[in-house]
Every structure is written in C-alpha cells, then in structure tokens.
XYZ file of C-alpha atoms in Angstrom:
698
model
C 34.257 48.285 -38.181
C 32.776 44.776 -38.467
C 32.064 41.835 -36.166
C 34.038 38.699 -37.017
C 33.002 35.429 -35.300
C 35.668 34.375 -32.817
C 37.617 37.627 -33.256
C 35.129 40.174 -31.824
C 35.458 43.601 -33.506
C 37.622 44.003 -36.610
C 38.723 47.565 -37.475
C 40.001 48.892 -40.792
C 41.640 52.338 -41.054
C 44.283 54.301 -42.990
C 47.351 55.279 -40.949
C 49.538 58.396 -41.264
C 51.628 56.794 -44.020
C 48.528 56.168 -46.148
C 48.598 52.423 -45.474
C 45.390 50.467 -44.920
C 45.528 48.616 -41.606
C 43.160 45.820 -40.617
C 43.317 44.260 -37.169
C 41.234 43.001 -34.249
C 40.504 45.427 -31.437
C 42.335 44.810 -28.194
C 40.462 44.029 -25.008
C 41.130 47.531 -23.655
C 39.860 49.102 -26.884
C 36.691 47.012 -26.739
C 36.178 48.053 -23.118
C 36.602 51.717 -24.065
C 34.175 51.296 -26.966
C 31.633 49.722 -24.644
C 31.978 52.596 -22.145
C 31.622 55.183 -24.912
C 28.476 53.473 -26.199
C 27.022 53.382 -22.696
C 27.851 57.032 -21.980
C 26.543 58.137 -25.375
C 23.284 56.299 -24.774
C 22.850 57.855 -21.332
C 23.629 61.309 -22.739
C 21.068 60.722 -25.477
C 18.481 59.697 -22.888
C 19.091 62.878 -20.912
C 18.729 65.039 -24.037
C 15.583 63.152 -25.019
C 14.074 63.810 -21.593
C 14.808 67.536 -21.973
C 13.027 67.499 -25.341
C 10.135 65.554 -23.822
C 9.696 68.139 -21.071
C 9.600 70.885 -23.708
C 6.860 69.046 -25.647
C 4.947 68.455 -22.398
C 5.049 72.142 -21.464
C 3.953 73.140 -24.974
C 1.028 70.700 -24.763
C -0.006 72.120 -21.394
C 0.088 75.634 -22.793
C -2.217 74.540 -25.607
C -4.796 72.989 -23.251
C -7.033 74.921 -20.889
C -6.389 73.109 -17.613
C -9.548 74.579 -16.091
C -11.568 72.387 -18.423
C -12.556 68.908 -17.351
C -10.381 65.942 -18.273
C -7.430 68.241 -19.048
C -4.847 65.618 -17.995
C -6.196 63.194 -20.590
C -6.121 65.902 -23.278
C -2.521 66.809 -22.425
C -1.480 63.164 -22.518
C -3.206 62.727 -25.882
C -1.378 65.730 -27.377
C 1.985 64.473 -26.136
C 1.212 61.001 -27.462
C 0.383 62.437 -30.885
C 3.901 63.901 -30.978
C 5.630 60.693 -29.893
C 3.512 57.969 -31.525
C 5.518 58.289 -34.751
C 8.658 57.331 -32.815
C 7.107 54.055 -31.648
C 6.032 55.138 -28.133
C 2.900 53.545 -26.683
C 0.254 55.477 -24.755
C 1.349 53.768 -21.530
C 5.007 54.705 -22.059
C 4.088 58.354 -22.648
C 1.952 58.341 -19.492
C 4.869 56.975 -17.440
C 7.253 59.573 -18.890
C 4.862 62.375 -17.940
C 4.920 61.142 -14.334
C 8.732 61.133 -14.344
C 8.899 64.579 -15.917
C 6.465 66.006 -13.346
C 8.594 64.619 -10.522
C 11.578 66.490 -11.960
C 13.786 63.434 -12.370
C 15.135 61.214 -15.095
C 14.114 57.588 -15.584
C 15.814 55.470 -12.926
C 18.333 53.946 -15.316
C 19.717 57.425 -16.045
C 20.672 58.126 -12.408
C 22.943 55.315 -11.179
C 24.247 57.148 -8.078
C 24.766 55.244 -4.835
C 22.257 57.287 -2.804
C 19.506 56.726 -5.377
C 20.286 53.019 -5.481
C 20.110 52.806 -1.682
C 16.718 54.486 -1.642
C 15.424 52.157 -4.340
C 16.606 49.118 -2.438
C 14.878 50.218 0.747
C 11.631 51.071 -1.065
C 11.518 47.813 -2.997
C 12.339 45.680 0.039
C 9.606 47.431 2.027
C 7.180 46.911 -0.857
C 7.912 43.173 -0.953
C 7.538 43.014 2.840
C 4.166 44.808 2.844
C 2.652 43.288 -0.279
C 3.571 39.622 -0.048
C 3.900 38.860 3.683
C 0.870 38.493 5.941
C 1.017 39.365 9.647
C 1.681 35.710 10.467
C 4.401 35.583 7.786
C 6.080 38.664 9.224
C 6.057 37.168 12.716
C 7.654 33.946 11.455
C 10.184 35.917 9.418
C 11.249 37.963 12.448
C 11.618 34.864 14.628
C 13.738 33.016 12.063
C 15.828 36.101 11.333
C 16.368 36.720 15.057
C 17.591 33.148 15.498
C 20.079 33.514 12.639
C 21.288 36.880 13.993
C 21.846 35.395 17.471
C 23.948 32.645 15.907
C 25.932 35.290 14.017
C 26.605 37.144 17.254
C 27.618 33.899 18.973
C 30.039 33.242 16.129
C 31.649 36.596 16.921
C 32.236 35.621 20.562
C 33.849 32.225 19.937
C 37.389 33.476 19.035
C 37.775 34.851 22.563
C 38.349 31.242 23.580
C 41.456 31.269 21.359
C 42.793 34.248 23.308
C 42.179 32.492 26.612
C 43.822 29.345 25.278
C 46.955 31.230 24.174
C 47.225 33.198 27.419
C 46.424 30.305 29.789
C 49.027 29.206 32.341
C 48.217 25.473 32.241
C 47.842 22.855 29.534
C 44.487 21.721 30.922
C 43.034 25.218 30.676
C 44.395 25.605 27.144
C 42.943 22.220 26.126
C 39.591 23.099 27.654
C 39.475 26.434 25.808
C 40.503 24.746 22.541
C 37.794 22.102 22.921
C 35.278 24.818 23.730
C 36.213 26.763 20.594
C 35.913 23.643 18.431
C 32.559 22.666 19.949
C 31.200 26.193 19.625
C 32.300 26.505 15.981
C 30.826 23.127 14.987
C 27.598 23.677 16.932
C 27.039 27.177 15.586
C 27.758 25.993 12.033
C 25.227 23.146 12.356
C 22.525 25.396 13.803
C 23.128 28.038 11.091
C 22.592 25.486 8.335
C 19.483 24.126 10.051
C 18.045 27.625 10.427
C 18.952 28.389 6.815
C 16.995 25.357 5.578
C 14.011 26.332 7.721
C 14.165 29.847 6.303
C 14.274 28.556 2.711
C 11.238 26.376 3.415
C 9.435 29.391 4.877
C 10.168 31.475 1.751
C 8.786 28.679 -0.450
C 5.597 28.632 1.617
C 5.257 32.413 1.260
C 5.603 32.158 -2.519
C 3.112 29.282 -2.779
C 0.428 30.552 -0.390
C -2.905 31.892 -1.730
C -2.265 35.410 -2.998
C 1.474 34.746 -3.017
C 3.964 35.581 -5.731
C 3.352 32.437 -7.805
C -0.395 33.035 -7.902
C 0.022 36.725 -8.685
C 2.426 36.079 -11.559
C 0.194 33.384 -13.049
C -2.965 35.485 -12.912
C -1.297 38.737 -13.937
C -0.028 37.001 -17.069
C -3.557 35.745 -17.797
C -4.995 39.230 -17.261
C -2.271 41.129 -19.121
C -3.997 43.446 -21.647
C -4.108 42.029 -25.148
C -2.685 45.144 -26.771
C 0.465 44.780 -24.642
C 0.922 41.156 -25.698
C 1.139 42.225 -29.335
C 4.091 44.556 -28.816
C 7.269 43.427 -30.515
C 9.281 43.059 -27.317
C 6.474 41.823 -25.077
C 7.100 38.063 -25.175
C 10.828 38.339 -24.542
C 10.186 40.795 -21.717
C 7.566 38.545 -20.116
C 9.740 35.431 -20.323
C 12.864 37.033 -18.888
C 10.910 38.842 -16.150
C 9.232 35.582 -15.175
C 12.503 33.661 -15.074
C 14.316 36.261 -12.993
C 11.464 37.514 -10.836
C 11.073 34.471 -8.599
C 14.800 34.291 -7.851
C 14.822 38.025 -7.132
C 11.902 37.700 -4.712
C 13.683 34.900 -2.879
C 16.916 36.896 -2.736
C 15.211 40.015 -1.370
C 13.597 38.046 1.450
C 16.689 36.026 2.319
C 19.520 38.507 1.799
C 18.917 40.547 4.938
C 17.860 37.738 7.272
C 20.295 35.035 6.159
C 23.345 37.037 5.147
C 23.468 40.757 5.895
C 22.012 40.835 9.437
C 24.033 37.882 10.818
C 27.184 39.204 9.118
C 26.645 42.606 10.745
C 25.975 40.927 14.109
C 29.124 38.827 13.810
C 31.252 41.804 12.719
C 29.848 44.086 15.427
C 30.304 41.437 18.111
C 33.796 40.662 16.888
C 34.714 44.344 16.860
C 33.308 44.759 20.355
C 35.287 41.795 21.635
C 38.415 43.209 20.010
C 37.871 46.529 21.761
C 37.403 44.702 25.065
C 40.513 42.601 24.458
C 42.660 45.552 23.411
C 41.131 48.805 22.229
C 44.309 49.808 20.389
C 44.182 46.736 18.113
C 40.447 47.266 17.670
C 40.997 50.782 16.397
C 43.564 49.559 13.854
C 40.978 47.209 12.327
C 38.155 49.742 12.638
C 40.164 52.253 10.601
C 39.594 50.121 7.486
C 35.799 50.556 7.602
C 35.526 53.908 5.721
C 37.683 52.524 2.921
C 35.504 49.397 2.663
C 32.329 51.500 2.565
C 33.798 53.605 -0.256
C 34.709 50.441 -2.176
C 31.165 49.126 -1.797
C 29.618 52.385 -3.020
C 31.943 52.442 -6.000
C 30.899 48.894 -6.910
C 27.236 49.965 -6.757
C 27.775 52.931 -9.072
C 29.799 50.921 -11.570
C 27.519 47.900 -11.674
C 24.005 49.269 -12.146
C 24.262 50.699 -15.702
C 25.869 47.471 -16.919
C 23.212 45.421 -15.148
C 20.336 47.268 -16.811
C 21.912 46.919 -20.250
C 22.407 43.218 -19.545
C 18.682 42.831 -18.873
C 17.749 44.671 -22.062
C 20.084 42.393 -23.995
C 18.639 39.263 -22.365
C 15.085 40.269 -23.301
C 16.120 40.864 -26.914
C 17.993 37.562 -27.032
C 15.096 35.552 -25.596
C 12.717 37.202 -28.063
C 15.039 36.461 -30.978
C 15.435 32.808 -29.958
C 11.675 32.409 -29.565
C 11.056 34.020 -32.958
C 13.616 31.767 -34.630
C 12.076 28.664 -33.060
C 8.554 29.728 -34.090
C 9.613 30.556 -37.646
C 12.331 27.952 -38.086
C 10.891 26.397 -41.240
C 10.221 29.793 -42.838
C 13.758 30.906 -41.959
C 15.299 27.818 -43.565
C 13.142 27.763 -46.690
C 13.485 31.497 -47.328
C 17.268 31.254 -47.297
C 17.494 33.649 -44.336
C 19.435 31.377 -42.003
C 22.686 33.312 -42.347
C 21.027 36.647 -41.672
C 19.094 35.342 -38.659
C 22.185 33.609 -37.346
C 24.277 36.777 -37.629
C 21.645 38.783 -35.783
C 21.484 36.307 -32.908
C 25.278 36.054 -32.896
C 25.521 39.819 -32.448
C 23.166 39.689 -29.459
C 25.138 36.840 -27.902
C 28.401 38.685 -28.452
C 26.920 41.766 -26.815
C 25.922 39.534 -23.902
C 29.513 38.303 -23.597
C 30.860 41.864 -23.555
C 28.392 42.832 -20.839
C 29.336 39.759 -18.813
C 32.989 40.754 -19.184
C 32.235 44.253 -17.889
C 30.355 42.808 -14.913
C 33.286 40.502 -14.216
C 35.678 43.454 -14.289
C 33.615 45.340 -11.723
C 33.447 42.300 -9.421
C 37.146 41.539 -9.860
C 38.158 45.123 -9.107
C 35.995 45.148 -5.976
C 37.322 41.808 -4.727
C 40.886 42.857 -5.467
C 40.539 45.998 -3.388
C 38.850 44.171 -0.515
C 40.814 40.926 -0.450
C 44.154 41.562 -2.142
C 44.739 45.026 -0.711
C 42.705 45.581 2.448
C 43.232 42.166 4.056
C 47.058 42.133 3.814
C 47.232 45.815 4.809
C 45.160 45.349 7.973
C 46.927 42.070 8.794
C 50.317 43.778 8.500
C 49.174 46.750 10.577
C 47.853 44.485 13.344
C 51.022 42.410 13.338
C 53.265 45.471 13.617
C 51.066 47.011 16.311
C 50.927 43.747 18.250
C 54.672 43.252 18.029
C 55.295 46.800 19.236
C 52.882 46.361 22.135
C 54.398 43.025 23.129
C 57.915 44.490 22.972
C 56.846 47.295 25.277
C 55.109 44.859 27.615
C 51.682 46.335 26.877
C 50.173 43.225 25.242
C 50.152 39.434 25.112
C 50.365 36.951 22.231
C 46.801 35.735 22.742
C 45.406 39.211 22.328
C 47.322 39.745 19.080
C 46.169 36.394 17.630
C 42.566 37.032 18.681
C 42.741 40.494 17.132
C 43.995 39.031 13.842
C 41.214 36.398 13.843
C 38.576 39.007 14.673
C 39.933 41.358 12.044
C 39.751 38.607 9.445
C 36.180 37.778 10.472
C 35.279 41.456 10.348
C 36.684 41.967 6.861
C 35.173 38.715 5.551
C 31.804 39.739 6.937
C 32.053 43.141 5.282
C 33.158 41.584 1.988
C 30.134 39.290 2.184
C 27.878 42.255 2.858
C 29.269 44.150 -0.156
C 28.807 41.108 -2.384
C 25.303 40.533 -1.041
C 24.374 44.166 -1.558
C 25.526 43.959 -5.182
C 23.347 40.879 -5.567
C 20.505 42.731 -3.867
C 20.780 45.549 -6.409
C 20.319 42.986 -9.174
C 17.322 41.517 -7.361
C 15.755 44.950 -6.849
C 16.088 45.692 -10.560
C 14.629 42.258 -11.358
C 11.671 42.588 -8.996
C 10.989 46.072 -10.392
C 11.018 44.589 -13.886
C 8.621 41.881 -12.679
C 6.241 44.443 -11.187
C 6.348 46.612 -14.318
C 5.783 43.623 -16.601
C 2.907 42.010 -14.708
C 1.744 45.213 -13.005
C -0.998 43.752 -10.786
C -3.391 43.312 -13.717
C -5.363 40.539 -11.980
C -6.029 42.603 -8.833
C -6.875 45.649 -10.926
C -9.366 43.674 -13.015
C -10.906 42.023 -9.949
C -11.335 45.381 -8.183
C -12.855 46.932 -11.298
C -15.264 43.999 -11.659
C -16.873 44.863 -8.324
C -18.515 47.901 -9.974
C -19.250 46.297 -13.337
C -22.522 44.758 -14.434
C -22.797 41.050 -15.145
C -23.274 39.646 -18.625
C -26.686 38.359 -17.546
C -27.868 41.916 -16.847
C -27.271 43.064 -20.424
C -30.537 43.584 -22.333
C -29.002 41.909 -25.389
C -25.613 41.220 -26.961
C -25.663 43.783 -29.740
C -22.353 45.469 -30.594
C -22.025 49.181 -31.268
C -18.831 51.019 -32.270
C -18.696 54.803 -32.008
C -15.645 56.476 -33.534
C -13.334 53.748 -32.207
C -9.575 54.087 -32.734
C -6.781 51.745 -31.694
C -3.047 52.421 -31.603
C -0.607 49.525 -31.285
C 3.162 49.988 -31.032
C 2.754 53.643 -31.986
C 0.762 52.908 -35.148
C -2.914 53.642 -35.742
C -4.517 50.330 -36.678
C -8.195 51.278 -36.404
C -9.190 54.821 -37.320
C -12.609 56.153 -36.268
C -14.658 52.982 -36.824
C -18.426 53.354 -36.352
C -20.896 50.528 -37.053
C -23.339 48.186 -35.330
C -23.803 44.424 -35.131
C -27.396 43.596 -34.085
C -27.920 40.757 -31.624
C -28.697 37.495 -33.407
C -27.282 38.686 -36.739
C -24.623 37.179 -38.987
C -22.059 39.850 -39.876
C -19.088 39.456 -42.182
C -16.102 41.810 -41.965
C -14.730 42.293 -45.474
C -11.437 43.843 -46.531
C -7.973 43.174 -47.849
C -5.369 41.462 -45.688
C -4.051 43.924 -43.119
C -7.086 46.196 -43.341
C -7.945 45.695 -39.648
C -10.662 43.013 -39.688
C -9.082 40.762 -37.066
C -8.190 43.765 -34.914
C -11.790 44.987 -34.997
C -12.928 41.538 -33.967
C -10.540 41.570 -30.992
C -11.908 44.943 -29.865
C -15.459 43.578 -30.135
C -14.465 40.595 -28.006
C -12.873 42.855 -25.383
C -9.354 41.519 -25.915
C -8.087 44.910 -27.102
C -9.093 48.140 -25.388
C -9.894 51.019 -27.715
C -7.464 53.943 -27.514
C -10.368 56.346 -27.984
C -14.010 56.255 -28.941
C -16.450 53.790 -27.454
C -17.208 50.112 -27.995
C -20.525 48.994 -26.497
C -22.113 45.617 -25.968
C -25.812 45.503 -25.169
C -25.708 49.298 -25.010
C -23.102 49.215 -22.215
C -19.424 50.187 -22.670
C -17.358 47.009 -22.937
C -15.163 48.225 -20.077
C -18.208 48.319 -17.761
C -19.085 44.633 -18.163
C -17.592 41.997 -15.848
C -14.435 40.300 -17.134
C -13.976 37.674 -14.401
C -16.008 34.957 -12.710
C -19.155 33.092 -13.762
C -20.916 36.334 -14.764
C -18.079 37.424 -17.072
C -18.828 38.524 -20.620
C -16.388 35.838 -21.726
C -18.837 33.139 -20.620
C -21.070 34.391 -23.446
C -18.384 34.500 -26.137
C -16.703 31.947 -28.376
C -13.650 32.934 -30.383
C -11.759 31.022 -33.038
C -8.657 32.746 -34.352
C -6.663 32.244 -37.527
C -4.067 30.092 -35.763
C -6.069 28.299 -33.055
C -4.159 26.991 -30.075
C -4.067 23.253 -29.464
C -2.650 21.573 -26.356
C -0.439 19.081 -28.142
C 0.859 17.838 -24.807
C -2.722 17.226 -23.663
C -5.553 14.881 -24.558
C -8.657 15.330 -26.690
C -10.607 15.970 -23.483
C -8.150 18.677 -22.420
C -8.631 20.465 -25.732
C -12.408 20.213 -25.892
C -13.001 21.320 -22.293
C -10.713 24.342 -22.691
C -13.231 27.138 -22.165
C -15.971 24.511 -21.773
C -15.359 23.016 -18.303
C -18.937 21.750 -17.916
C -19.219 20.011 -21.303
C -20.492 16.421 -21.082
C -18.936 13.545 -23.005
C -22.068 12.752 -24.995
C -22.202 16.226 -26.532
C -18.439 16.267 -27.114
C -18.565 12.872 -28.820
C -21.338 14.059 -31.131
C -19.345 17.133 -32.182
C -16.188 15.054 -32.776
C -18.148 12.804 -35.152
C -19.827 15.722 -36.930
C -16.453 17.338 -37.655
C -14.891 14.009 -38.666
C -11.978 14.015 -36.250
C -11.165 10.448 -37.277
C -7.901 10.324 -35.313
C -9.935 10.149 -32.080
C -12.766 7.896 -33.283
C -12.408 4.168 -32.581
C -14.704 1.158 -32.832
C -15.528 1.590 -29.161
C -16.388 5.257 -29.558
C -14.511 8.519 -29.109
C -11.139 8.216 -27.379
C -11.148 11.276 -25.130
C -7.787 10.284 -23.671
C -6.129 10.249 -27.096
C -3.047 12.445 -27.444
C -3.122 15.594 -29.575
C 0.591 15.339 -30.388
C 1.313 15.698 -34.097
C -2.132 16.837 -35.254
C -2.111 18.071 -38.834
C -3.052 21.596 -39.870
C -6.547 20.539 -40.903
C -7.046 18.539 -37.709
C -5.949 21.543 -35.672
C -8.634 23.699 -37.356
C -11.338 21.069 -36.846
C -10.308 20.486 -33.234
C -10.639 24.214 -32.566
C -13.976 24.264 -34.401
C -15.165 21.407 -32.211
C -14.286 23.474 -29.157
C -16.210 26.421 -30.634
C -19.295 24.332 -31.470
C -19.353 22.918 -27.937
C -19.253 26.474 -26.569
C -22.093 27.512 -28.915
C -24.285 24.692 -27.641
C -23.646 25.793 -24.062
C -24.819 29.370 -24.753
C -28.427 28.845 -23.726
C -29.335 32.533 -23.489
C -27.552 33.739 -26.573
C -23.959 34.649 -27.207
C -21.477 35.969 -29.734
C -19.319 33.689 -31.857
C -16.241 35.198 -33.518
C -14.943 33.189 -36.471
C -11.665 34.492 -37.898
C -10.824 32.458 -41.020
C -12.472 29.317 -39.573
C -11.898 27.222 -42.702
C -8.213 27.868 -43.414
C -6.585 24.571 -44.372
C -9.858 22.715 -44.970
C -10.873 21.228 -48.304
C -14.256 21.970 -49.843
C -15.938 18.911 -48.354
C -14.862 19.869 -44.866
C -15.620 23.593 -45.048
C -19.062 22.855 -46.451
C -19.595 20.560 -43.481
C -18.524 23.406 -41.179
C -21.013 25.754 -42.883
C -23.757 23.146 -42.452
C -23.009 22.716 -38.735
C -22.940 26.483 -38.150
C -26.312 26.894 -39.872
C -27.766 24.096 -37.774
C -26.531 25.737 -34.592
C -28.006 29.058 -35.694
C -31.350 27.403 -36.430
C -31.380 25.872 -32.938
C -30.287 29.135 -31.260
C -31.550 32.120 -33.302
C -30.251 34.612 -30.713
C -26.633 33.540 -31.355
C -24.601 36.244 -33.152
C -21.962 35.287 -35.715
C -19.134 37.679 -36.619
C -17.159 36.190 -39.501
C -13.913 36.997 -41.288
C -13.205 34.767 -44.276
C -11.283 35.079 -47.514
C -13.231 32.089 -48.861
C -16.255 33.654 -50.638
C -17.772 30.240 -51.294
C -17.864 29.529 -47.542
C -19.793 32.738 -46.821
C -22.028 31.969 -49.797
C -22.695 28.524 -48.320
C -23.790 30.173 -45.067
C -26.257 32.370 -46.958
C -27.746 29.495 -48.982
C -30.561 27.291 -47.792
C -30.188 23.587 -48.550
C -31.425 20.223 -47.298
C -34.214 21.911 -45.395
C -31.880 24.390 -43.679
C -32.911 28.056 -43.753
C -30.519 30.513 -45.374
C -28.675 32.922 -43.083
C -28.930 36.637 -43.730
C -25.331 37.838 -43.880
C -24.609 41.525 -43.266
C -21.323 42.922 -44.601
C -19.106 45.577 -43.021
C -16.444 46.834 -45.428
C -13.050 47.681 -43.890
C -10.232 49.548 -45.606
C -7.012 50.685 -43.903
C -8.584 50.501 -40.463
C -11.650 52.512 -41.481
C -15.239 51.365 -42.017
C -16.117 52.268 -45.601
C -19.686 51.023 -45.723
C -22.321 48.575 -44.563
C -24.048 46.329 -47.101
C -27.601 45.122 -46.653
C -28.067 41.541 -45.453
C -28.078 38.942 -48.196
C -31.175 36.777 -48.484
C-alpha cells in the first residue's frame, strides 16, 4: 500500500484469479483503515501499560521500601528499563503516578463519564487559578445578566399565543408589537453583554499574573533539557497557539452559551407546560434521545481530537525544521524526501479532519434532520387532535411549536458547545502540561536558595554527574573541578559532550544524577531569578549565537546587559571592528541588525559577552563555546587579545572554553605586546566521560 498525491492510498493485491489489481481505496475503506489504526494504537497502549505495571512491581520488589529515598530508587530502576525506548525521566515519573492510581492515561479512556469529570475539573482549575475574587464577582454578575436575558427570551413567544387567541385586532396588534419589541430589545442587550464579557475575559488574560504573563514566563523558565527534546518546539508552538483560545472558550462557554441556553430552554419548557401540559410532554419526551446523541458525540470525538493534536505538533515541528534547514535540504538533494514526509503529515491531517467532520455531521443529522421534524410532526398531530376534540386552541399549538423549536435549538447549541468545550479542555490540559508552572515553581524555590553574592567563590565542582536526554546518556559519571579565576579548556571530539558539560556548569541543564556545585554549593541551591541570580554572574556564548535581526545594535548589546552605558558599548564595538555600525559621527546604536553576515553575528555576540565581562565587578564565569567560528585569523587573534586584556583587568574572572581552533587556544596561552600569558587547564572528554585533566600550560 502506498500514498499517491491527489489519490490518497493506493493498494495493490492479487485476486482469486491470480490477477494483480491496483486501485485507489474508497472513502469507506480509508475510514475503516483509520479506525483500525486508532483501535490498534489504543490496544497497544493498554498492553504497554500492563507491561509497565509489571516492570514497576518488579522494581518495587527489588528495592527495600523501608530505606530512605525508596521512591527515587524505584523510579530510577524503572527508568533504566525504559530509557532505551526513548522515555524521559519525567515521562516515567508521570506513568508511575498513573499506574499507582490504577488507571490508564487519559487518552486511553474516552468514555463520556470520564470526559465529563475532566471538563468539570479543568473548568474549576481555570476558575480557581486565573480568576481573583474581584474577577469572580464580575464574572458572576455578567453571567447572571446573560442568563436573565436568556430566560426573558424564553417568555417572549407567549405573546404569540396571546396574539393568535385574541378576540380583537387591537389586542393582536399590541401583542405582535410587544413580541417584536421584546425580541429586538433582548437581542440588542445580549450582544452588548456579550461584548462586555469578551472585554472582561481579555482583561483577565492581560492582568498581572494572568494567562499571558504565565505563558510568557513559563516558556522562559522551561528547563533546558526539555527544550532539546525532538518534539519540544512543535509541542510548545501548538500549545501556545491553542491555549489562549481554549482559555477564552472555557470562560465564555458556560456564561455566554450554555447557561443562557439552558435558561431559555427551561423557561420555554415551563411556559409550554403552563400553556398546555400535554404539548409540553410531547416535546419533553425528546430530551433523553438528545442527551444520548450528545454523549455519543463526546465518545466518538475525543480519540480523533487527541490524534489531531499529535499530528498538528508533528506538522508544526516538521515545518519549522524545514524552514530552519531549507538551504541544507535543497543543497543535499533531500527536497523530495522532506516534501514526501510533510505531505504524509498533511494527508494524515486531512483524514483526521474528515473523521471529525463525520462525527459532527452525524450528530447534526440526528438532532436537526431527525429530531426536529419528528417532534414538529408529533406536536402538529397532537395539536390537531386536541383542537378537533375542543381541548385546545390554535395559539397554544403555534406557541408549542415555537417553544419546541427554541428548546431543540438550545439543546443543539449546548451539544455543539460541549463538543467545543471538550476540545478546549484538552487544549488547556496540553498548555498546562507543556508550560507546567515552571516560573512559579522556580520563584517559590528561589525563596530558600542563597544569592550569588553569598557564594564564597565561583569555583565549579562536578561529582559523578550524569545527564540523560531523550532517553540517551550524554554525560556519564563526570568528575572534575574548575577553580575560580582559572582558564579551562574542554577538549574532545565532536559529540563527546563538551557543550553539554558547559550547559550543566551554567545551570541550563539539570544533572540526572550526581552533583554539580558552584562555590561549594549545589547549583540547584543558588538563586535563579532576580538581581541576586547566579545568571547575573555568568556570560555565555554558544556555537550559534542568537542575534535580534529585527532589532537594533542597542537591542543586541543590551540583551543580558540592561545597565550597559553607551561609552563602554561604543568602545567594544570598535575593538571588535563591527564596521557596519561605525560611522563618521560615531557608533550608530540605532542601526538595524537585519542581514548581518556569519562573521558579524559572531562578533556581535562577542561584543555582548565582552560587555557582560566588564560588568562583572566581583568576578564571574564566562563560557565560550567555539567563540571564533567563522572568523579569519586576524579577527580571532583580536578576540584572543581582548579576552586576555579582560582577564588581566579582572583576574577573578573564570573562562571555560571549547574550541576546535588550537591556534586560538595557543594565542590565549601566549604572552605578547606586554600581555601576560594565560595558564590554560585542559579537561579531556570522551563519549561523555572525563578521561583526564592536564596541568595548566605556562
């Protein structure tokens, strides 16, 4: 079976006569294939969970739970079994929680009762977490106003009954005018209240501590090791795009749609019962069927919805990767392969959209094409029979039909809104899982951490440090020290773990086990936020430094250096020969960074690093990961000269260097033009392990 553009799936098989048949799959066959894939995947998930529970129980049997820290030991043993399959430590931890609760992951249990409980829990969570007491009061007032209007809308059709049953033209005209005025007035007030409610929701999202602020800061505080995972960027982008809409929908769905629809339907049903209880019962009899239809739509829609979200994350990630590596894709001749892969994801998206459409169409057909005509016919027959027997009037029958229509439309709207609410609940859950309150967690933890200024020095000490990323061990039992004020070079082949070690030293990655210390204090016990953060004492230049091309020179130089003055910045720009920004009148700090070359990008990042070094009055650590990539000899020698000058001015500054340019490191260790030579220590790295420490060069 193959995928043919424009023809979906193409199947080739040998029939009973031995003939080879090739044809496109029909729509029904594709639908069946999709269902089989979905069911097979769910069955596989269930079997995997059974296997996971068995491994968990075996791990518990192997660990003495009376010993301290037994939960961590159990988790570590389970992780050792599942790391080879690509599971992260966090994923294993979450699965243990699910297994202990005796249930499957939520996507494996798409029953209506479970969905209802999830909706209620998530809506309550949004209510408690994002709305202040004043917000809740405003919400209730606005919602109450909309509900009252919904109830009033349910009363208005009684004027039609009075009009039809009136004995005089004047009374009929008065009732008709009253119905028209009431309908127009209620409609106007509903739209006005709806706009006010939308404005209120915007204010809730934008207020201090609101959703927008939480998303922004949680992204900034997201752990570095999570950002390196293969699916992380696509997941973050799709969660961000959908999360805000989901939050808005959760707040508005009940107040603007469900509650007023219920009020209108209940009022209408009550008025029908008052008008003629027999006609009211005919319409009321349709309710159990409508409830069953709504529950069926819930059960059918959730598995498809979750697969749609997985597909969207993969598609976004693929598009981002293709944009980032467009030149490499073209020049390597891999355009066809990349295009086919993206095409397959897009085709999968179309199939999922088709399945969603089928569920919606089936639901609407049952509610609108079957229930509405059936109830209308039943009311008409009942009304005609009552009128023939003298037990009813025409006005009552017409009012009953209008009320019945309003009732069914309201219920249809509720079903549709509840389906939308399911999507929003899944989306807000995805948002919470992706961003996970990292900013609040870090801020709370910082309250018990020591400030960078309290550290006795900025020495670095690794003790049996390991790091696992995406289920692979990247650093394996690294132990070494970097004295404060030293110059240390990490040496090893590409992929040996030098950059990863540097990121652990800087606190960007958290060690999976072992201990990384700075100034004799575990890195995790030093403040990570605010003016006393360890990051105020660090400067980091990576292999592919980030440049704000949409910003100015000032924007780029003050990134991480908010207090830098123009005189110092201008001096650094001249020293690093950033000629693009140097004019006859001086340095153009408002010059655009659009279109900077590779070499200019490196020098611009170096300028930012040098400015940070000069601001580190009480010592700091400077991480230089391939700082001279893309620079010619003249320029990298100039960089070496500037770094030696900075070291001479601030002896307590620590340099940690990774460079595949031996001459650059040699230039650092050579004294020239009156500059003292730097003593460079060497840490040898091989396959994530520290193989030795060379003495400092003189």
